[in-house]
CSV table of C-alpha atoms in Angstrom, one decimal:
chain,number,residue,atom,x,y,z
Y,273,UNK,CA,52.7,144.3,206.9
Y,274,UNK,CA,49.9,143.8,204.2
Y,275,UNK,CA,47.4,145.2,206.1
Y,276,UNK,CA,44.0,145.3,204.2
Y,277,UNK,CA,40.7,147.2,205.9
Y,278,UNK,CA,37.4,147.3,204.9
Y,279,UNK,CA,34.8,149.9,206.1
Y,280,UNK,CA,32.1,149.6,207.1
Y,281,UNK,CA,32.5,146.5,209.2
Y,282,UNK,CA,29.0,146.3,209.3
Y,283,UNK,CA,25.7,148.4,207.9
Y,284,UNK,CA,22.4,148.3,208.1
Y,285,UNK,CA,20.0,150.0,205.3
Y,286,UNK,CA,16.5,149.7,204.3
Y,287,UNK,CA,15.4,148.3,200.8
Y,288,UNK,CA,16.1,150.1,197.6
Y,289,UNK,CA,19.3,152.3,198.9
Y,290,UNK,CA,22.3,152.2,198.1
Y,291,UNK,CA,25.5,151.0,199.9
Y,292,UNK,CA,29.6,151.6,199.4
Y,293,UNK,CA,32.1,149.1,201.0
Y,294,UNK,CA,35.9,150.4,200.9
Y,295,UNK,CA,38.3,148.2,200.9
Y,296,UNK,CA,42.2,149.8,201.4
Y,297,UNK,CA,45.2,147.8,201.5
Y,298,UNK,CA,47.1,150.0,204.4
Y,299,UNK,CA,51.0,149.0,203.5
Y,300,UNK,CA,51.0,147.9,200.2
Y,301,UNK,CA,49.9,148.7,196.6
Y,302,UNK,CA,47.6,146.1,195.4
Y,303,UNK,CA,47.1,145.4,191.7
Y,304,UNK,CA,44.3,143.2,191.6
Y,305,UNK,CA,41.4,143.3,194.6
Y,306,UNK,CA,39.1,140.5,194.3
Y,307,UNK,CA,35.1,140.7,196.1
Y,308,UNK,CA,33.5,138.1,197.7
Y,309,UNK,CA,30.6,137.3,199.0
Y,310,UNK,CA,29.3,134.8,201.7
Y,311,UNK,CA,26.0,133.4,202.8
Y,312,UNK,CA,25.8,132.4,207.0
Y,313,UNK,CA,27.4,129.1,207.1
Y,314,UNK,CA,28.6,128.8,203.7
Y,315,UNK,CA,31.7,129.4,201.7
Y,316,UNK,CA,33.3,132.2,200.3
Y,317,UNK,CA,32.1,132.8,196.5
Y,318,UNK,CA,34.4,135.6,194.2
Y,319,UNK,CA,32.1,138.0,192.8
Y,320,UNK,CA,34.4,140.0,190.7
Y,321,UNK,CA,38.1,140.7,190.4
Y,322,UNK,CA,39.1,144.8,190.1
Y,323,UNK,CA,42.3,145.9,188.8
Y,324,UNK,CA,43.4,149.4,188.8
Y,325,UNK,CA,42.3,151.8,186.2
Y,326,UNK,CA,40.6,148.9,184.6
Y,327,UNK,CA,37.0,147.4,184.7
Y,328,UNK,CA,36.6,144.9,186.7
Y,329,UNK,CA,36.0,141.3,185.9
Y,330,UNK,CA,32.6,139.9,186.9
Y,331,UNK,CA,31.8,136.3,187.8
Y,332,UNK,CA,29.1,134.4,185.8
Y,333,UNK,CA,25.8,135.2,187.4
Y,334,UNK,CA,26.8,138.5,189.0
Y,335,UNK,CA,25.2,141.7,188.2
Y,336,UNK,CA,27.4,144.2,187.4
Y,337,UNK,CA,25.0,147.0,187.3
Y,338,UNK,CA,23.8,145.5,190.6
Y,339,UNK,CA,27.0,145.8,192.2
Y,340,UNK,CA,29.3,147.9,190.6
Y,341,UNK,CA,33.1,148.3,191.4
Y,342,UNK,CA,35.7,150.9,191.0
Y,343,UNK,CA,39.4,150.3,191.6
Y,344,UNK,CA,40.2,154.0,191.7
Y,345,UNK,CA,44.4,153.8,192.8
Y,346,UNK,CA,46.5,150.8,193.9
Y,347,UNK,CA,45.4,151.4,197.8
Y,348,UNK,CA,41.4,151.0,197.5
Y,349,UNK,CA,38.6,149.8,195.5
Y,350,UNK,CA,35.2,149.9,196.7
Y,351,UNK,CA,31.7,147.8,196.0
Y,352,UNK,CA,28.6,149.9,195.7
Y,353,UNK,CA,25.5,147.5,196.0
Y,354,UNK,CA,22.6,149.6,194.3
Y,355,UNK,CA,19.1,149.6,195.3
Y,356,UNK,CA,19.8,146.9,197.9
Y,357,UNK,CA,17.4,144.4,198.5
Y,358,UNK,CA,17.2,141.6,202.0
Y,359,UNK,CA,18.3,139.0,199.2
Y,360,UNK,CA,21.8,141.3,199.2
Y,361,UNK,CA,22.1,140.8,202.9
Y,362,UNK,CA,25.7,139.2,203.1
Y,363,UNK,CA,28.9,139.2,204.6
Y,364,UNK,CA,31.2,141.1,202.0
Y,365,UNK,CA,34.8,140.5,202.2
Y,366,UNK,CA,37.8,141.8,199.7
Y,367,UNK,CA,40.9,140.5,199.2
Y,368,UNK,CA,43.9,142.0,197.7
Y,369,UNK,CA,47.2,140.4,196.0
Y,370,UNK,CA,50.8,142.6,196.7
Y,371,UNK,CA,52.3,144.7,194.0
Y,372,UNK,CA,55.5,143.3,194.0
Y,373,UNK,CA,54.9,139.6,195.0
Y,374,UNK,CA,54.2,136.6,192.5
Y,375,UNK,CA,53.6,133.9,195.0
Y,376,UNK,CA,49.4,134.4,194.6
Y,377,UNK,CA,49.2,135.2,198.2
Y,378,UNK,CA,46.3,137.1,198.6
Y,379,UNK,CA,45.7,139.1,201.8
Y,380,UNK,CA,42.1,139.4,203.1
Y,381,UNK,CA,40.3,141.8,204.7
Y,382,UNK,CA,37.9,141.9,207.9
Y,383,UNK,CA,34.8,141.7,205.9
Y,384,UNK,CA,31.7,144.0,205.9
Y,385,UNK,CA,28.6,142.5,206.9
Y,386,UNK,CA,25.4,143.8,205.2
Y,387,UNK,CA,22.1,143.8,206.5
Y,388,UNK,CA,19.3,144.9,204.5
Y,389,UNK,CA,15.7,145.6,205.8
J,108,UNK,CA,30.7,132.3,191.1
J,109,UNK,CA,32.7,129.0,191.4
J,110,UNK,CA,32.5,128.1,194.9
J,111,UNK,CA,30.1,125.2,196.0
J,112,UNK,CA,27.7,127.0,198.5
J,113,UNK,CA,26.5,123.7,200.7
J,114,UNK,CA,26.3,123.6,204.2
J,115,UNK,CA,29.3,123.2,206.5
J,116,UNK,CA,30.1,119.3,207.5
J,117,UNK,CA,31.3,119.9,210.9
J,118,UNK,CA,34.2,117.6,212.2
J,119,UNK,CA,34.3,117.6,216.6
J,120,UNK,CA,37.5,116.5,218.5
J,121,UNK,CA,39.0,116.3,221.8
J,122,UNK,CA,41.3,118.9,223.1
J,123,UNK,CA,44.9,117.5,222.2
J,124,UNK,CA,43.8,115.1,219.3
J,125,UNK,CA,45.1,115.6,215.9
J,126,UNK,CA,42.8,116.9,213.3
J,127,UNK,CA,42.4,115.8,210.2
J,128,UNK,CA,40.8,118.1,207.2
J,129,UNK,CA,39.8,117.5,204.1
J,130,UNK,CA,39.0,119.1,200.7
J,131,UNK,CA,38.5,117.8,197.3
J,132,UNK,CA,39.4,120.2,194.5
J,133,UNK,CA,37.8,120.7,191.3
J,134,UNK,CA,40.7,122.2,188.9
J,135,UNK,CA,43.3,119.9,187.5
J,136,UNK,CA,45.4,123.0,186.3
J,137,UNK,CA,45.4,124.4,189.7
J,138,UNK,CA,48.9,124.8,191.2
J,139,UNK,CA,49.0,126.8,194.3
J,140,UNK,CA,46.5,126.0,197.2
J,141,UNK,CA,46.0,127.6,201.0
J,142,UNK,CA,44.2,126.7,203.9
J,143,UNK,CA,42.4,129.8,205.3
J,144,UNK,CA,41.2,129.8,209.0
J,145,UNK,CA,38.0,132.0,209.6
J,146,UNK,CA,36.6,132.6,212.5
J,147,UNK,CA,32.8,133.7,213.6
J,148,UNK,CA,32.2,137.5,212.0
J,149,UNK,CA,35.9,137.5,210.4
J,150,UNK,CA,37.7,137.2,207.3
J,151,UNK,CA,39.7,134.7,206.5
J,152,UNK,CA,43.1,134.1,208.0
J,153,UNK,CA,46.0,132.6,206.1
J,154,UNK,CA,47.3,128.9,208.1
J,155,UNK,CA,49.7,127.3,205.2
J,156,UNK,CA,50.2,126.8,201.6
J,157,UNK,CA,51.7,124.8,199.0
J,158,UNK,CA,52.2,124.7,195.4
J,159,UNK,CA,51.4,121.6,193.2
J,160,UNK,CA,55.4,120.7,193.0
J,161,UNK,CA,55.0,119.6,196.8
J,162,UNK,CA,53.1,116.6,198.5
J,163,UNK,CA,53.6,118.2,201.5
J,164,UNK,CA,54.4,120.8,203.7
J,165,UNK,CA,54.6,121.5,207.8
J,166,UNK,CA,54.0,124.7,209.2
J,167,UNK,CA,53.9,124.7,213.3
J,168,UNK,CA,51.7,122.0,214.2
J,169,UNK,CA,50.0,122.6,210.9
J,170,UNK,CA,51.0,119.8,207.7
J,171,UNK,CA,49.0,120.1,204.1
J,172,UNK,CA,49.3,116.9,202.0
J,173,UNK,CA,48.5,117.7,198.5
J,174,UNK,CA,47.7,114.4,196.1
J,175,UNK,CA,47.2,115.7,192.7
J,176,UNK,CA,46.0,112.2,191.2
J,177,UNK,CA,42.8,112.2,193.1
J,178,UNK,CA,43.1,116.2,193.9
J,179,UNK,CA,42.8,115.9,197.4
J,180,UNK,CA,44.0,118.4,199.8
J,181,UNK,CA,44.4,117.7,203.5
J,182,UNK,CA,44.8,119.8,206.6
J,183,UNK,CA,46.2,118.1,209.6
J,184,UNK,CA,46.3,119.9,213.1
J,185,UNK,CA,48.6,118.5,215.7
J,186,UNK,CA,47.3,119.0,219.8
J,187,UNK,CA,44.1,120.7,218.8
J,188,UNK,CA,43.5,123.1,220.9
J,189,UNK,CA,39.9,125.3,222.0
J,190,UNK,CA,41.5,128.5,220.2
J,191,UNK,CA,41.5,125.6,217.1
J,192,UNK,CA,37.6,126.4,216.7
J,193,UNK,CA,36.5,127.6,213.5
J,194,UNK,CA,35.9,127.1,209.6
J,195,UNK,CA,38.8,126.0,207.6
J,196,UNK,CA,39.0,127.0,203.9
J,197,UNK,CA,40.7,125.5,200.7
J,198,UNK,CA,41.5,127.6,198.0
J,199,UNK,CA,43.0,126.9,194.5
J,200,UNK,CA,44.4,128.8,192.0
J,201,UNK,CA,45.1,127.8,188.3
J,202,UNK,CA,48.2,129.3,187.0
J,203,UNK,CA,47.9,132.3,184.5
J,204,UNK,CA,44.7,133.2,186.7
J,205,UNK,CA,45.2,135.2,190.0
J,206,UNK,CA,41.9,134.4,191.6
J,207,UNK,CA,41.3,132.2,194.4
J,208,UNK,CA,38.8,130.0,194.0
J,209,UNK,CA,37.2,128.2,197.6
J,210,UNK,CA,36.2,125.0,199.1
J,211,UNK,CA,33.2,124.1,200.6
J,212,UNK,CA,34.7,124.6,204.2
J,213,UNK,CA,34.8,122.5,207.3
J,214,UNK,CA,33.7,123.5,210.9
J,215,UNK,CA,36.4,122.2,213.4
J,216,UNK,CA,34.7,122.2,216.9
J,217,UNK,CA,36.9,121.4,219.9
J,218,UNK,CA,36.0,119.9,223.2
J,219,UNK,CA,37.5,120.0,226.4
C-alpha cells in the first residue's frame, strides 16, 4: 500500500509553454502533498507544500505564479510550471503524507523529469 | 528552499564492507529523521527512521545512530552489497511542521 504516481515520468517541451505534473496517491487519501525539486547530482529542495482545498504553501524563493499548484481532492494535486524556461529543467518529484497516520512518514513518488528546450 | 544544493561527496567501498554514512543536521527542534535511498532517475526510497527519543535503531543490515548534541545522524550498512549503489538521503522534520526537510546526500559506490 501507499502507492503514489506521478505522470508524466518524463516530458520534453520548448520554451515559453506550459507544463502539468499529476501526482495521485493510488491507495490512500493524502492530506498534505509536498513538491520538490532537484538539480542533476544534488539534493532534493521542497518547493511548496499543498493541502486539499487549501492554497498551498510556497518556499522562500519560489514563484508561485511560476509554478502554480492545486490540490483539487485527497488523491492528486498537480504542479503546472508556466511559460517554462531551460532554467526549469529538473527532475520533479511529490511526496504525499497518509490521511490517517501521524508518524510523518511521507511516501514519495517516481518523479517527473523535465526537459525544457 | 531549505535544502543545501552542493555537490554529492561520494564514499567507495568494497563488496562486503560495512558502510558508514553521515549527515549533519541543521534543526535543533527536529525530532523525526529518515534515511531515503534514491537511485539513478528515481524517487526516493524509504531505508529506516527514528525519532529524537532514540540513539538508535537497526533495521536489516541497516542501523541509524542519532546524537542530538552535535546533531549528527549516521547510516551504517552491513555486507554492502553492488545493489547498495546509490544516493542516500537525510531528512528532518521539526515537530508541529509536516515537511521534510533534506540533506546534502551521499553517493555510495560499491566495488566488486
Amino acid at each position: 500500500g501507499a502507492v503514489v504516481s506521478q505522470h508524466p515520468s518524463w516530458v520534453i517541451c520548448k520554451s515559453g509553454t506550459s507544463v502539468k505534473i499529476e501526482c495521485r496517491s493510488l491507495d490512500f487519501q493524502a492530506t498534505t502533498m509536498f513538491w520538490y525539486r532537484q538539480f542533476p547530482k544534488q539534493s532534493l529542495m521542497l518547493m511548496a507544500t499543498s493541502n486539499e482545498g487549501s492554497k498551498a504553501t510556497y518556499e522562500q524563493g519560489v514563484e508561485k505564479d511560476k509554478f502554480l499548484i492545486n490540490h483539487a481532492s485527497l488523491t492528486l494535486s498537480t504542479l503546472t510550471v508556466t511559460s517554462a524556461h531551460p532554467e526549469d529543467s529538473s527532475f520533479y518529484i511529490c511526496s504525499a503524507s497518509r490521511l490517517e497516520d501521524n508518524t510523518g512518514e511521507l511516501f514519495f513518488g517516481e518523479g517527473s523529469r523535465l526537459t525544457v528546450l | 528552499g531549505e535544502s543545501v544544493g552542493l555537490h554529492l561527496p561520494t564514499l567507495s567501498v568494497q563488496e562486503g564492507d560495512n558502510s558508514i554514512i553521515n549527515c549533519a543536521y541543521s534543526n535543533s527542534a527536529s525530532d523525526y529523521f529518515i534515511w531515503y535511498k534514491q537511485e539513478s532517475g528515481k524517487g526516493p526510497q524509504f531505508i529506516i527512521d527514528i525519532r529524537s527519543n532514540m540513539d538508535k535503531r537497526q533495521g536489516q543490515r541497516v542501523t541509524v545512530l542519532l546524537n542530538k548534541t552535535v546533531k549528527h545522524l549516521s547510516l551504517q550498512i552491513a555486507a554492502t552489497q553492488p545493489g547498495d549503489s546509490a544516493v542516500y538521503f537525510c531528512a528532518e522534520k521539526a515537530g508541529g511542521y509536516n515537511k521534510l526537510i533534506f540533506g546534502a546526500g551521499t553517493r555510495l559506490a560499491v566495488h566488486p
